[in-house]
Every structure is written in C-alpha cells, then in structure tokens.
Short mmCIF file of C-alpha atoms and ligand atoms in Angstrom, two decimals:
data_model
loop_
_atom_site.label_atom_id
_atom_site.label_comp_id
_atom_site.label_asym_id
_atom_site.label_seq_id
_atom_site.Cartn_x
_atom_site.Cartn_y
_atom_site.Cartn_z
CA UNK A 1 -17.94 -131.17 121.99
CA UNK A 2 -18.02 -133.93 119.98
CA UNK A 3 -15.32 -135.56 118.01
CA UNK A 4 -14.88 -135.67 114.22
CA UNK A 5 -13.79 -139.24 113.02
CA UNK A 6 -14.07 -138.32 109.03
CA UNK A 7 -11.29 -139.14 107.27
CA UNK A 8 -11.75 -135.89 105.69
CA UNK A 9 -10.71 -133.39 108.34
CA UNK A 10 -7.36 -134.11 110.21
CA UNK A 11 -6.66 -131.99 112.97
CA UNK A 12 -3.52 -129.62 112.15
CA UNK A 13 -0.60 -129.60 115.08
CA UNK A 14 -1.14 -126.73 117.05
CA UNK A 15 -5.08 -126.25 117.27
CA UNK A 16 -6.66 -125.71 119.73
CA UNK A 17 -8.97 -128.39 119.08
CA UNK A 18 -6.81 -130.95 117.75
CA UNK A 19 -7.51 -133.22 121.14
CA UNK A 20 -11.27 -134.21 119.99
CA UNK A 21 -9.82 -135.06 116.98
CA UNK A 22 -9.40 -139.36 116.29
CA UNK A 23 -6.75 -138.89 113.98
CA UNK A 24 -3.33 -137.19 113.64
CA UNK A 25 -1.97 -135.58 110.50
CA UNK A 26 2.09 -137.11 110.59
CA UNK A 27 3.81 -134.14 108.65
CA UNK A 28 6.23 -135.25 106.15
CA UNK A 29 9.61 -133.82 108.02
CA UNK A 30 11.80 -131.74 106.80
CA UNK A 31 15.24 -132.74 105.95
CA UNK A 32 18.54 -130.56 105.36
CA UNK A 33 21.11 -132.27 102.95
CA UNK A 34 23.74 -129.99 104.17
CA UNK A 35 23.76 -131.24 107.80
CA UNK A 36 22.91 -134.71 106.90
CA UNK A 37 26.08 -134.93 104.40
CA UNK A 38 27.73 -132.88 106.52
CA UNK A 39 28.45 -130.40 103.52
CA UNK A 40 29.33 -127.43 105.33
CA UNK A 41 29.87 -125.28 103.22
CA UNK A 42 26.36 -125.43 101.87
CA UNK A 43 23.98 -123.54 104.45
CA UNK A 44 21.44 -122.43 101.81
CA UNK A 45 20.28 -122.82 98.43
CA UNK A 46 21.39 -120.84 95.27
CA UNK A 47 19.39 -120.28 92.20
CA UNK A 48 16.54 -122.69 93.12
CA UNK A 49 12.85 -121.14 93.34
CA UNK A 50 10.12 -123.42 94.43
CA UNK A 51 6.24 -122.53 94.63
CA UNK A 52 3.84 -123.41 97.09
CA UNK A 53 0.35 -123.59 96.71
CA UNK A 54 -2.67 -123.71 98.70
CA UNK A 55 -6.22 -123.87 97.66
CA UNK A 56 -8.28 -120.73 99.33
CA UNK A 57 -10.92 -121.80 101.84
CA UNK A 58 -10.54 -125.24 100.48
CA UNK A 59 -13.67 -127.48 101.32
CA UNK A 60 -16.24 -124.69 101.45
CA UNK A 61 -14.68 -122.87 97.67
CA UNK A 62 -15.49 -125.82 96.14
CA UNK A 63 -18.88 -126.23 97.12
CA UNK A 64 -19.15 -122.52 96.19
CA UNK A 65 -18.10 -123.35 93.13
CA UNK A 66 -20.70 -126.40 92.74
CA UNK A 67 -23.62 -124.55 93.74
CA UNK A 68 -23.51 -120.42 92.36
CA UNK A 69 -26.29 -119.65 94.66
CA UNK A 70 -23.85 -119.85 97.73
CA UNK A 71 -21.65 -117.49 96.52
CA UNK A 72 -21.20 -114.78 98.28
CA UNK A 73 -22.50 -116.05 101.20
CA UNK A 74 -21.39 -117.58 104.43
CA UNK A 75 -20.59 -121.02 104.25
CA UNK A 76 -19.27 -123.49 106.17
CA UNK A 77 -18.41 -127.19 105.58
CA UNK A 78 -18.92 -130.11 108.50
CA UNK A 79 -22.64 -129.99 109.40
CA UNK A 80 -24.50 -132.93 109.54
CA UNK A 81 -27.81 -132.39 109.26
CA UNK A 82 -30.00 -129.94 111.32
CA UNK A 83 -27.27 -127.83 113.42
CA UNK A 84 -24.89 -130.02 114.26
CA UNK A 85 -21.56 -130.57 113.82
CA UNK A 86 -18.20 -129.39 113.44
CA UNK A 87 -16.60 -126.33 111.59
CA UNK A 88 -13.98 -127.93 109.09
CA UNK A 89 -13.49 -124.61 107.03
CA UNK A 90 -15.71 -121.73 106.57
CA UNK A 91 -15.47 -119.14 103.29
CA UNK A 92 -14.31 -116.19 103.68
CA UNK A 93 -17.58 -114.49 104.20
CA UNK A 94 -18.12 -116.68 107.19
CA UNK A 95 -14.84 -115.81 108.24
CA UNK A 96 -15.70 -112.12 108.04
CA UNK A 97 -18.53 -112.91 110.68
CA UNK A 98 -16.17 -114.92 112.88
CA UNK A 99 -17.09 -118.05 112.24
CA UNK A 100 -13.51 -120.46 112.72
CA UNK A 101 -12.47 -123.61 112.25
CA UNK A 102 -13.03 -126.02 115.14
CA UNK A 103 -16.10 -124.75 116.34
CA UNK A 104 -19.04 -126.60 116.20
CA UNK A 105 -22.14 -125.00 113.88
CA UNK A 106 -24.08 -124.41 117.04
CA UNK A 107 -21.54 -122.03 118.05
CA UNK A 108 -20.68 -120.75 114.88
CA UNK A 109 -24.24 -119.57 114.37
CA UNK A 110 -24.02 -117.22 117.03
CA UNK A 111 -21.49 -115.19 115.36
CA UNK A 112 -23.23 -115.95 112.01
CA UNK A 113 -26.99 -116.27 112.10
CA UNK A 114 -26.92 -117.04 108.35
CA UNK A 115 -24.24 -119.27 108.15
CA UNK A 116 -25.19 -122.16 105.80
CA UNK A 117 -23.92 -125.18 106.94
CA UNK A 118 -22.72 -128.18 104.77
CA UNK A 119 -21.79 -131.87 105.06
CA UNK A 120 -18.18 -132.87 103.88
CA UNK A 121 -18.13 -134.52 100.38
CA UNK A 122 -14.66 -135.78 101.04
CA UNK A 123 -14.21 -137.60 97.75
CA UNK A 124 -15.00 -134.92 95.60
CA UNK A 125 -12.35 -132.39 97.50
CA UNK A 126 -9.73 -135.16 96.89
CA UNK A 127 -10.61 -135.55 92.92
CA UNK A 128 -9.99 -131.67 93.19
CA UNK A 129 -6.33 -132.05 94.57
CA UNK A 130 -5.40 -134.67 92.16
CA UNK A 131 -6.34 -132.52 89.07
CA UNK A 132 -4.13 -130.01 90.21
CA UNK A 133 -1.25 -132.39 90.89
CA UNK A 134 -2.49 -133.43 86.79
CA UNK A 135 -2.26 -130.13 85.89
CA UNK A 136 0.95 -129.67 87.18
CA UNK A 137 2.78 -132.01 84.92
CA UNK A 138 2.51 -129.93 81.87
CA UNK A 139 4.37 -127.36 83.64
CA UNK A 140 7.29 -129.16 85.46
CA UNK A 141 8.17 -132.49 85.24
CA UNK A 142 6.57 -135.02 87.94
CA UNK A 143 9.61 -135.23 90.26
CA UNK A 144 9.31 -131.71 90.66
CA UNK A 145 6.14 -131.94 92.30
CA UNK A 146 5.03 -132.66 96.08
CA UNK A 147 1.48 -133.25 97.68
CA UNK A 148 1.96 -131.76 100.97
CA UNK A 149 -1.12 -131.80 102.51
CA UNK A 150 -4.72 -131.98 101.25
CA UNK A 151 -4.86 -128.92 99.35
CA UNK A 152 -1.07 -127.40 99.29
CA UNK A 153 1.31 -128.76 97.53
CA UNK A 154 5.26 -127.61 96.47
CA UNK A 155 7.26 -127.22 92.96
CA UNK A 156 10.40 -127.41 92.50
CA UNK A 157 10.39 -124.46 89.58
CA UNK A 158 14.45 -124.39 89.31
CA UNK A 159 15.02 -126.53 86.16
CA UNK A 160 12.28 -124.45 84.08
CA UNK A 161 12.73 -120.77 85.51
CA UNK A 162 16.36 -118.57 85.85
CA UNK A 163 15.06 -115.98 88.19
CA UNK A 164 11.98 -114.27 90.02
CA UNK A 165 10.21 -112.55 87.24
CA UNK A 166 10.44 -116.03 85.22
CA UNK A 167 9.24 -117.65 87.91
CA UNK A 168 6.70 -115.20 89.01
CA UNK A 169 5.34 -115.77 85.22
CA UNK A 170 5.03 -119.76 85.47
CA UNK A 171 3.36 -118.88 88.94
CA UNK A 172 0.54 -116.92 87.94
CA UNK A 173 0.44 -119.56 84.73
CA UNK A 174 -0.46 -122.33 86.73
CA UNK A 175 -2.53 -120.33 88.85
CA UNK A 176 -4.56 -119.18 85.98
CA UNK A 177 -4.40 -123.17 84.67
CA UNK A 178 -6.08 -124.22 87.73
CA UNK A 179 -8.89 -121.31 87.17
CA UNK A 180 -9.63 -122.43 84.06
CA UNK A 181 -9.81 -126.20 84.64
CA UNK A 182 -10.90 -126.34 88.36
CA UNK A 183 -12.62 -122.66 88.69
CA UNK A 184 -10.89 -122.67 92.02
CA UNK A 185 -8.21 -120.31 93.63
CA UNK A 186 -5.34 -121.08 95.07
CA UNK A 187 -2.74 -118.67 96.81
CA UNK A 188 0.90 -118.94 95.79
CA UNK A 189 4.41 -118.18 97.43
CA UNK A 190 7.86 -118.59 95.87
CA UNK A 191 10.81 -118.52 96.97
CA UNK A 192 14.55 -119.60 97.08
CA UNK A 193 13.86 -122.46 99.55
CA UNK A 194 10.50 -124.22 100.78
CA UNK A 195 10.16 -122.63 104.25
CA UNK A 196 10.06 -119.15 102.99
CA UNK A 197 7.87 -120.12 100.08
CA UNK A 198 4.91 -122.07 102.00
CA UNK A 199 5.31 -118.68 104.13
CA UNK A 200 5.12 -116.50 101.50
CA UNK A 201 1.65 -118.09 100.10
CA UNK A 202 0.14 -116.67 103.94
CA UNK A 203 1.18 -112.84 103.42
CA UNK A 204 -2.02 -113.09 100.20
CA UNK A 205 -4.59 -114.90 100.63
CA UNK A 206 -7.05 -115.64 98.67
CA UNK A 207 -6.09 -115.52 95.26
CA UNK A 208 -2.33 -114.24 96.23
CA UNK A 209 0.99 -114.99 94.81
CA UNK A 210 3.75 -113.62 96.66
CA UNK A 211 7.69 -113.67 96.15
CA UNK A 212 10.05 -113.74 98.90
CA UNK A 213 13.59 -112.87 97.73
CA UNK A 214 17.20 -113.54 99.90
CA UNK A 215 16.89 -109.73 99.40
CA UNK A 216 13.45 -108.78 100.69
CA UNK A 217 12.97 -111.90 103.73
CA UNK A 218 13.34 -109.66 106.19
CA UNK A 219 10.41 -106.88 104.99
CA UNK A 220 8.36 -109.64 104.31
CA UNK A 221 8.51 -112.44 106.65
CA UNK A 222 10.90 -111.27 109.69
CA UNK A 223 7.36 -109.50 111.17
CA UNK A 224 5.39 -112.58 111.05
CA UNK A 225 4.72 -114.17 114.53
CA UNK A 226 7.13 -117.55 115.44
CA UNK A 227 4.43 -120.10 115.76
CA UNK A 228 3.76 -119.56 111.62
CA UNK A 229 7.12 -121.36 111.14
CA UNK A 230 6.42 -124.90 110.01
CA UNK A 231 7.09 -127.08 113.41
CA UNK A 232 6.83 -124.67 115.98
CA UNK A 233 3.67 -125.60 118.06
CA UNK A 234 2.14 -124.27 120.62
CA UNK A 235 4.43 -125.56 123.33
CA UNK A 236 7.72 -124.44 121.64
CA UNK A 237 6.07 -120.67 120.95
CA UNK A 238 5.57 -120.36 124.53
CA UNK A 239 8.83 -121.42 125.63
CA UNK A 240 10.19 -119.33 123.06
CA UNK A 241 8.11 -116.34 123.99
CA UNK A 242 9.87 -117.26 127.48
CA UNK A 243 13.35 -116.78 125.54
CA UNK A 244 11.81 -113.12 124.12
CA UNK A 245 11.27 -114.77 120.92
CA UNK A 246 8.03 -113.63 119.11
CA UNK A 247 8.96 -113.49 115.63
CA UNK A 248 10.76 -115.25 112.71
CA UNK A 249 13.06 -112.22 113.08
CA UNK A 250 13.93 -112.93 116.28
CA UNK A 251 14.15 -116.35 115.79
CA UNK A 252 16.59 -115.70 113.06
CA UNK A 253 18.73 -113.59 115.14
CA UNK A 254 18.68 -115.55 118.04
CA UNK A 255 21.73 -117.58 119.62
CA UNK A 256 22.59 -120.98 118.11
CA UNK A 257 23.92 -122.28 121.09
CA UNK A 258 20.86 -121.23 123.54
CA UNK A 259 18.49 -122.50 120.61
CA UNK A 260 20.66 -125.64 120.91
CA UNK A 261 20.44 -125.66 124.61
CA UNK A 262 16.88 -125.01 124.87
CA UNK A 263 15.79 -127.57 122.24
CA UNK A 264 18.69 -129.65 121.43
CA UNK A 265 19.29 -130.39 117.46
CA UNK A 266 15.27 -129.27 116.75
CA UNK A 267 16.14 -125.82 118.07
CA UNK A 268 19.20 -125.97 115.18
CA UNK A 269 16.58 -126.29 112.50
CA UNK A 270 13.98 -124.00 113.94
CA UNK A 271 16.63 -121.05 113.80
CA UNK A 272 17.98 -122.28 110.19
CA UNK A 273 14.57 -122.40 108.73
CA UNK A 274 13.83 -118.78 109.74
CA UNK A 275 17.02 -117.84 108.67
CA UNK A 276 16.15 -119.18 105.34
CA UNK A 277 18.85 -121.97 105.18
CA UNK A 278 16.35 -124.64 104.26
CA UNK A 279 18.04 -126.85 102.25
CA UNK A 280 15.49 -129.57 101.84
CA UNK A 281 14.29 -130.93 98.28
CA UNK A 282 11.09 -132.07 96.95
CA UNK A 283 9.79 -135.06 98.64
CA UNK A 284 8.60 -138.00 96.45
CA UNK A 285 6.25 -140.98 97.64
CA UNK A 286 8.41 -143.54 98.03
CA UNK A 287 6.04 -146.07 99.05
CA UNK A 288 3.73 -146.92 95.74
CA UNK A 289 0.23 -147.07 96.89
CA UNK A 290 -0.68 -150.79 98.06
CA UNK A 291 -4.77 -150.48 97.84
CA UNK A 292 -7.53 -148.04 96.98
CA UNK A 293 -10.76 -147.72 98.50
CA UNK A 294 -13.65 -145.51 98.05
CA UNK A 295 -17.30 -146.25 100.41
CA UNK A 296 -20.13 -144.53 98.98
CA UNK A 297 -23.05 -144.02 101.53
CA UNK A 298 -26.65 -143.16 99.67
CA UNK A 299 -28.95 -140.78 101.82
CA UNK A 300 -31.63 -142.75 99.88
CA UNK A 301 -31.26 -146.27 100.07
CA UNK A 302 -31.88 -148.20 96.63
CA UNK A 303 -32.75 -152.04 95.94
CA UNK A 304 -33.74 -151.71 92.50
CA UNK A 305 -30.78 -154.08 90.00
CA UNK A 306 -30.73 -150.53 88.27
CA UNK A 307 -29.79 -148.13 90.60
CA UNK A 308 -27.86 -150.77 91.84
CA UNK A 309 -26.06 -151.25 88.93
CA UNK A 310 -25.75 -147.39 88.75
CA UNK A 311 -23.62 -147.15 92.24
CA UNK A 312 -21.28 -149.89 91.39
CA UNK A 313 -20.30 -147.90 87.86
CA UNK A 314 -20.20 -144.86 89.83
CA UNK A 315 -17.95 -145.77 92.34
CA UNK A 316 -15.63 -148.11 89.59
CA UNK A 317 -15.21 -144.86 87.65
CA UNK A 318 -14.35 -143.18 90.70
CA UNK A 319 -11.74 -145.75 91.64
CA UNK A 320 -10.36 -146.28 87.86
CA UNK A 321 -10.07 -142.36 87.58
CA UNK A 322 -7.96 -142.81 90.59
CA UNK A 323 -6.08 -145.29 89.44
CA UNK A 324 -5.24 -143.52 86.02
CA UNK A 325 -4.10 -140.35 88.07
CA UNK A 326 -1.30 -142.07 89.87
CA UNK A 327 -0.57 -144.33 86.68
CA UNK A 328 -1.57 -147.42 88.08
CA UNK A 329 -3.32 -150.69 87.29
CA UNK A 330 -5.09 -153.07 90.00
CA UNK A 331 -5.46 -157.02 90.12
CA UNK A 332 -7.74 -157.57 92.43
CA UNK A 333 -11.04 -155.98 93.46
CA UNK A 334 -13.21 -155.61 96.22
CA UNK A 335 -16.99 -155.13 96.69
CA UNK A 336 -18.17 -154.91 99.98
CA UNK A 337 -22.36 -154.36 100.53
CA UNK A 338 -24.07 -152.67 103.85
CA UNK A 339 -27.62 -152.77 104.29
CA UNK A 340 -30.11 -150.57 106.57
CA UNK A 341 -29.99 -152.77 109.42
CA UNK A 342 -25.98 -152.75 109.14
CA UNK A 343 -26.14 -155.76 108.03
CA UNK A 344 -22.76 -157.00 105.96
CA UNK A 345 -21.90 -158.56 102.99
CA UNK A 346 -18.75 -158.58 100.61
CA UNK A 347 -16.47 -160.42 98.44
CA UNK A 348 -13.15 -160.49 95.94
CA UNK A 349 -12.37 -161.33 92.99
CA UNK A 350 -8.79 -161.74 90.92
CA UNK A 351 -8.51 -160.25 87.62
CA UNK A 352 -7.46 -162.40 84.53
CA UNK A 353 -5.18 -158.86 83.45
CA UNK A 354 -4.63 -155.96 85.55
CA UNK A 355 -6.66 -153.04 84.67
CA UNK A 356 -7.64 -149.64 85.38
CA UNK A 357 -10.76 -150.07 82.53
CA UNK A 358 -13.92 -148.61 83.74
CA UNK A 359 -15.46 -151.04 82.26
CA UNK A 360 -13.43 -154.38 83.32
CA UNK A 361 -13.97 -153.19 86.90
CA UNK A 362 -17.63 -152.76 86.54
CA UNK A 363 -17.85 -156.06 84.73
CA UNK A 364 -16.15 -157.79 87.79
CA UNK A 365 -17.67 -155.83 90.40
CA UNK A 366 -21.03 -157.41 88.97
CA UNK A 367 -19.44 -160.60 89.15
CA UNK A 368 -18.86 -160.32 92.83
CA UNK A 369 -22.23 -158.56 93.50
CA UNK A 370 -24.20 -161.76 92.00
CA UNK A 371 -22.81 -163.75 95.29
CA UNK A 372 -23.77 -161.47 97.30
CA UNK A 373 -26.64 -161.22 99.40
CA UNK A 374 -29.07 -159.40 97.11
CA UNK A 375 -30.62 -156.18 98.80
CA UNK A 376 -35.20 -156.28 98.62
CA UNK A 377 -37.90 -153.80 98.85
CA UNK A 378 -37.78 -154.64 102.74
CA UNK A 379 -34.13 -154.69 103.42
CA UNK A 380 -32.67 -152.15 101.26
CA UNK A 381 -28.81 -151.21 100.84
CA UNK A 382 -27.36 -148.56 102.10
CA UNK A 383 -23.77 -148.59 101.24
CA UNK A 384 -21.55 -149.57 99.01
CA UNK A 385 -17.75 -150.15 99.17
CA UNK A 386 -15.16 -150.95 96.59
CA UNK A 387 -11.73 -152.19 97.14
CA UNK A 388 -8.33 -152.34 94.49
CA UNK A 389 -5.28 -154.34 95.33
CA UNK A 390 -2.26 -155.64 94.16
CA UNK A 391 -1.59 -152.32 92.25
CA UNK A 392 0.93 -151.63 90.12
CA UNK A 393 2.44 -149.28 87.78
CA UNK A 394 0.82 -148.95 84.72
CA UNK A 395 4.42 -149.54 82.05
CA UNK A 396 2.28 -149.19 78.68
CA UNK A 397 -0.27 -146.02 79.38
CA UNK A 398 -2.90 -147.88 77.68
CA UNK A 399 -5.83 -149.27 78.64
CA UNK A 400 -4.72 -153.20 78.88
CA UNK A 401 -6.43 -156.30 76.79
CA UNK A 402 -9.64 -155.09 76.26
CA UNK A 403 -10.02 -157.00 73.30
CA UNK A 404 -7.80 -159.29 71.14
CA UNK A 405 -6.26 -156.35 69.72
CA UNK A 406 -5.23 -154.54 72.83
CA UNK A 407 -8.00 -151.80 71.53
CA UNK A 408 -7.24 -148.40 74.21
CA UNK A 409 -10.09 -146.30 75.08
CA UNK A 410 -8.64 -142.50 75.78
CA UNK A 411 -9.55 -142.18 78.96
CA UNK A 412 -6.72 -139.62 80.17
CA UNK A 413 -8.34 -137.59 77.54
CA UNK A 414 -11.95 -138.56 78.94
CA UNK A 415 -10.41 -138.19 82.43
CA UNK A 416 -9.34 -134.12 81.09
CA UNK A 417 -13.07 -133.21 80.49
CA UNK A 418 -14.53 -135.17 83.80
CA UNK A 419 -12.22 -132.78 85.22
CA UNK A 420 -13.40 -129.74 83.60
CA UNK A 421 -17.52 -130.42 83.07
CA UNK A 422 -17.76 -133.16 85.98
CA UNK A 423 -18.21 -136.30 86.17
CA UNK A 424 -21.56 -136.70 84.63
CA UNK A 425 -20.12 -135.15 81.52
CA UNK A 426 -19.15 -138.09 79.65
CA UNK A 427 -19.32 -142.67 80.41
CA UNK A 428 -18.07 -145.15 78.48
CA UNK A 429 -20.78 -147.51 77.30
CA UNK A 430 -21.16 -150.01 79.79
CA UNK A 431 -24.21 -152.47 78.94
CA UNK A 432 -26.76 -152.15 81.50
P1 TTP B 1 -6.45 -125.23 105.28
O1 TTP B 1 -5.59 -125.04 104.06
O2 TTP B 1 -5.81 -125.07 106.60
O3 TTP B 1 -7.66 -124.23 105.28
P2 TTP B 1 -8.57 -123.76 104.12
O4 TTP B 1 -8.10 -124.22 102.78
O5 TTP B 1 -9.98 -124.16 104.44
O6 TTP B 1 -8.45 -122.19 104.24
P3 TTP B 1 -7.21 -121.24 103.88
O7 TTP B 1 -6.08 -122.09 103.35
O8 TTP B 1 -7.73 -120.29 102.85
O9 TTP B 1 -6.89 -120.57 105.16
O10 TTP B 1 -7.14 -126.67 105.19
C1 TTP B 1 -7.54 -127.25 103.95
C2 TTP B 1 -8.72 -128.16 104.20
O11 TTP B 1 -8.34 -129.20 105.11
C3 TTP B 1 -9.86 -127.41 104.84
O12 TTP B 1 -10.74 -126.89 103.86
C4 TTP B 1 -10.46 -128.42 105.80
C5 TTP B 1 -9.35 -129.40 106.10
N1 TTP B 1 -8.67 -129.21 107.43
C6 TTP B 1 -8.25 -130.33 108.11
O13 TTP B 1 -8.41 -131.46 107.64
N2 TTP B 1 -7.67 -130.17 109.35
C7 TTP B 1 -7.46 -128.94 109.92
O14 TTP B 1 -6.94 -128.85 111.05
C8 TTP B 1 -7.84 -127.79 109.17
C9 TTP B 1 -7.58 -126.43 109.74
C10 TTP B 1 -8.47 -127.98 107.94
CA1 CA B 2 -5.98 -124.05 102.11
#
C-alpha cells in the first residue's frame, strides 16, 4: 500500500494503518491540576460542564454538502484520480457498505461497487473548522474554547450554564448555529469533565448530543470497550485485556496500585480518567502562530497575466481570511511560483504596515510576481504558493492604513457571508 504524505490526513494513534503514514498527529496531553499542585483533596471537578464536538464524517459531509447530487450516496474522500488512493473518511452510506478508513479505493470498491471516490480539498475542510471555532465566540468567550483536532474541538460551558438542562440548551444552540452557517453536523457530548464528554459525543453519532452525568457514567460509558479511552492504544488494551480489563468499567474499578505497577504514573491517569476524575482545563495555544502558508496547485495550468492575476487574489484572500480568524496581521509576504517542468521561482517582500488587507497583500504579491520569472504559452505555471511572516496580533481590529485616514473595510462582516454563501459570494474591488 502506498503511503499518504498530505498534510491533510494524519494518521490517528492506534490504527491499524498508521505505519504508512509520513506524519504523526502529537496529541495535546492531558494534564490534572490536582496531582500537579498536589491538591489532594481535589480528585474531580464540581459544577463545570464542558462540550465536545466533532464534525460527522468530516471530509466526505462537506463535499456532500458542496455538491447535492452526492447525497445520499457513498462517498469517500482520498482518491486521486482513476482508482487510486487512500480512504481518508467515507460517509456514512459508504460506511453502511463497509467501506473504512485506511483502505485504499481499490479495496474499498469491493465492498462498495458504487463508491464515488474524491480527492482531498484540504484547505477548504480547514476554512470549515475555523468558522466553527468563529462561531463559537458568540456563545462563550474565546478562552473557553479548544481546537483539539481537525474537526473536534472542546468548551468550557461552566461560566455561561448552572446545570445539564442549561447546558444541554446552549448545546443543541450551537449545534443548530453551525447548521445554519456551515450546513454541516456535528455530534456533541457534555459532561462534568473532558474525558467523559469527548466520550459522550461517540454514544450518537451523527447528528447526536449526549449528556453524561456523575449520576448516569456508569449506564452510559462503563460498557464501552477500554481502547475508546483517550491514550489507551493498541499496546496498552492488550496488556490490559491481559489484566481482564475490557472496559472503562473495569478500568475504573481496577487496582491503583497494579495499574501503577503495570504502567507506572500513566496507568494512574488511565484509571482516573475512566473514573471520571479528569481534572484538566481548556488548553489555549500558547505559541502565537509564526507563519502562514497556503500552495494552490491548478489541474489546468494557466499563463495568461489574467488568470494569473486571478490565483494570486485567490490565494491572498485565502491567507488574509486566515489571518483575520486568528486576529492577526503579517509583515512580510511570500510568493513562491512552480512551473510544469518543476521548475522554481519565488521571492519576498517587507510590508511598509502590517496588514491583513486583501487588497495590500494582492498589491504586494504583484510586486513580487513582476521579478519573477514570468510563466509563457510553452512553459506554463502550475502552482502557486504564498507565504505570511512576522505575524502579529492585530491590537486595533481594523483594517490598518489603507489610506490617510485609516479608512476600515468590514471584512469580519464580509468574512460572515464568505462563510455562509462561499467564497465567490462577495471581493473587494481589487483593480485588475
Ligand atoms: P474523524 O473525526 O476521526 O472521522 P470523521 O469525521 O471522518 O468521521 P466520524 O467522526 O463521524 O467518525 O476524522 C476527521 C477527519 O480527519 C476525517 O474526515 C479525515 C481525517 N483523518 C485523519 O487525518 N487521520 C485519521 O487517522 C482519521 C481516522 C481521519
Ligand atoms: Ca469527526
């Protein structure tokens, strides 16, 4: 089988697959307050309720959503073209048929002679997963809110909500927000503690929203099998199958002192988590972002100064959107050229102000794309590449020294509809 080196799919610990895969997902870790301050006292948390969310059949929903006539149907996401490739997600229909992630369309398409295959459109999935982190500020504040992986993410819902039903009611708000901004589903679990709330978002799926109380854990998640406990792999299921211990319930109930022995500290926290004492907080990014890139490759190649002209905006508004999401504001840009016969060309340029302005990056990305080799009728381009550095936060929300009189264009507004009608929707006037 061949490997996958997209950016777009990382291999999950724990699959079967994940050795043909280049790179390795590094799971933010867990931490627990209470051993780490050595608070005794605490060994779980009171009154908190966090969400977790995770977008249904992520990759292929969306392009179910982009194109109605696959609805319905059996789709997967990770062909290239003709029959190859690699199964990154299927829908659920596909799923019905068999068809899992990891194997490669070839194989797929024995249990699923239908099965439509797609290529990953990794940039669009991840414009996807920032609206919803968007969306989720008018509900909680931002510290409240942590991207977990590429389509799940936690909130804290404690300083909003006083108990389940309150909290069940903000759930199924923001599920219903992301419906009617995204036309996506996402399954939901809440809970008193993040463990037992990423846990409860697997009992429903798709479309769920499940609550898992201190008083109903062990109806609802005791039954579930150990290796669905965030951290235990393969290897640790099997040599706690060799300890008799199949199930959170078990694991719950089992000795501290053989965990201990078996596992040393890890074998602590496997037994607290299913117990339900996770203590652990939102995480926040704590390293700001140092660059952004996005690489755009056309299945046509182009040479004409339009279309040209064309790619660069597309990609800048790609990249400023980007930038506007996480509040930031670059310095210094990038624009890197590749040509059919791989051929290489690229160069930088330092902004006068830093700027997230579609139209200040287009304006320099021109700049640098007149020194660069120019693409002809017999050497066409192929790809194009655009870099931001020196980022930083954006203190004044507007859209920087446009003109004399610091004139803002409302592009978080502008950015709102992109979001709901597309991209396509709506451009700022940029001469051509
Ligand atoms: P998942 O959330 O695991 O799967 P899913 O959203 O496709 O399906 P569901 O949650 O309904 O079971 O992964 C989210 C996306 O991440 C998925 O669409 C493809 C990609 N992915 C990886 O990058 N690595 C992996 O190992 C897996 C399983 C998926
Ligand atoms: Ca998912």
């Amino acid at each position: 089988m061949k490997t996958i080196s997209s950016s777009f799919f990382i291999p999950r610990e724990g699959n079967d697959f994940s050795d043909l895969f280049k790179r390795v997902r590094i799971m933010p870790l867990y931490s627990f307050p209470h051993i780490k301050n050595m608070n005794c006292h605490i060994t779980e948390h009171r009154n908190r309720f966090f969400a977790h969310m995770d977008f249904d059949a992520f990759y292929a929903q969306v392009e179910q959503r982009d194109n109605p006539k696959l609805r319905g149907k059996p789709v997967s996401v990770g062909g290239m073209e003709g029959a190859k490739g690699i199964v990154m997600t299927a829908s659920y229909e596909a799923r019905a048929q068999g068809v899992a992630t990891g194997m490669s369309v070839l194989e797929a398409r024995k249990f699923c002679p239908d099965l439509i295959s797609l290529p990953c459109y990794g940039p669009k999935y991840e414009a996807v997963t920032l609206n919803l982190l968007n969306a989720l500020k008018e509900f909680v504040p931002e510290e409240c809110i942590e991207q977990y992986s590429v389509d799940e993410c936690f909130v804290d819902l404690s300083p909003i909500v006083k108990n389940y039903y309150q909290a069940a009611k903000l759930g199924s708000g923001i599920k219903n927000r992301i419906r009617e901004i995204e036309n996506l589903t996402v399954s939901m679990g809440i809970s008193y503690n993040k463990t037992f709330a990423k846990l409860a978002t697997k009992l429903k799926k798709p479309d769920g929203l499940s609550v898992v109380t201190q008083e109903n854990k062990e109806a609802k998640i005791y039954s579930m099998a150990a290796p669905k406990l965030w951290g235990v792999g393969k290897r640790i299921s099997f040599r706690l199958g060799a300890m008799g211990i199949i199930t959170i319930g078990d694991l719950a109930g089992s000795s501290q002192s053989a965990m201990k022995k078996e596992f040393g500290v890890n074998g602590i926290i496997f037994r607290k988590l299913a117990r339900g004492e996770d203590t652990s907080e939102i995480i926040l990014k704590t390293n700001p972002e140092k660059s952004l890139t996005h690489n755009h490759t056309m299945s046509e190649p182009i040479y004409k100064i339009d279309n040209i002209k064309k790619e660069i905006r597309r990609i800048g508004e790609y990249i400023c959107r980007k930038l506007r999401s996480k509040n930031l504001i670059a310095g210094n840009i990038h624009l890197s050229l590749r040509f059919e016969n791989l051929q290489y060309d690229s160069g930088n340029v330092k902004l006068t102000n830093h700027t997230n302005d579609d139209r200040e990056i287009f304006n320099s990305a021109m700049m640098i794309y007149q020194k660069l080799l120019k693409p002809s009728a017999k050497l066409k381009a192929r790809q194009f590449g655009m870099g931001v550095f020196d980022l930083h936060i954006d203190r004044k929300n507007t859209n920087l020294n446009l003109f004399d009189n610091n004139y803002s264009l409302p592009y978080l507004a502008l950015d709102k509809l992109k979001s709901k009608y597309g991209e396509e929707i709506i451009r700022i006037g940029i001469e051509n």
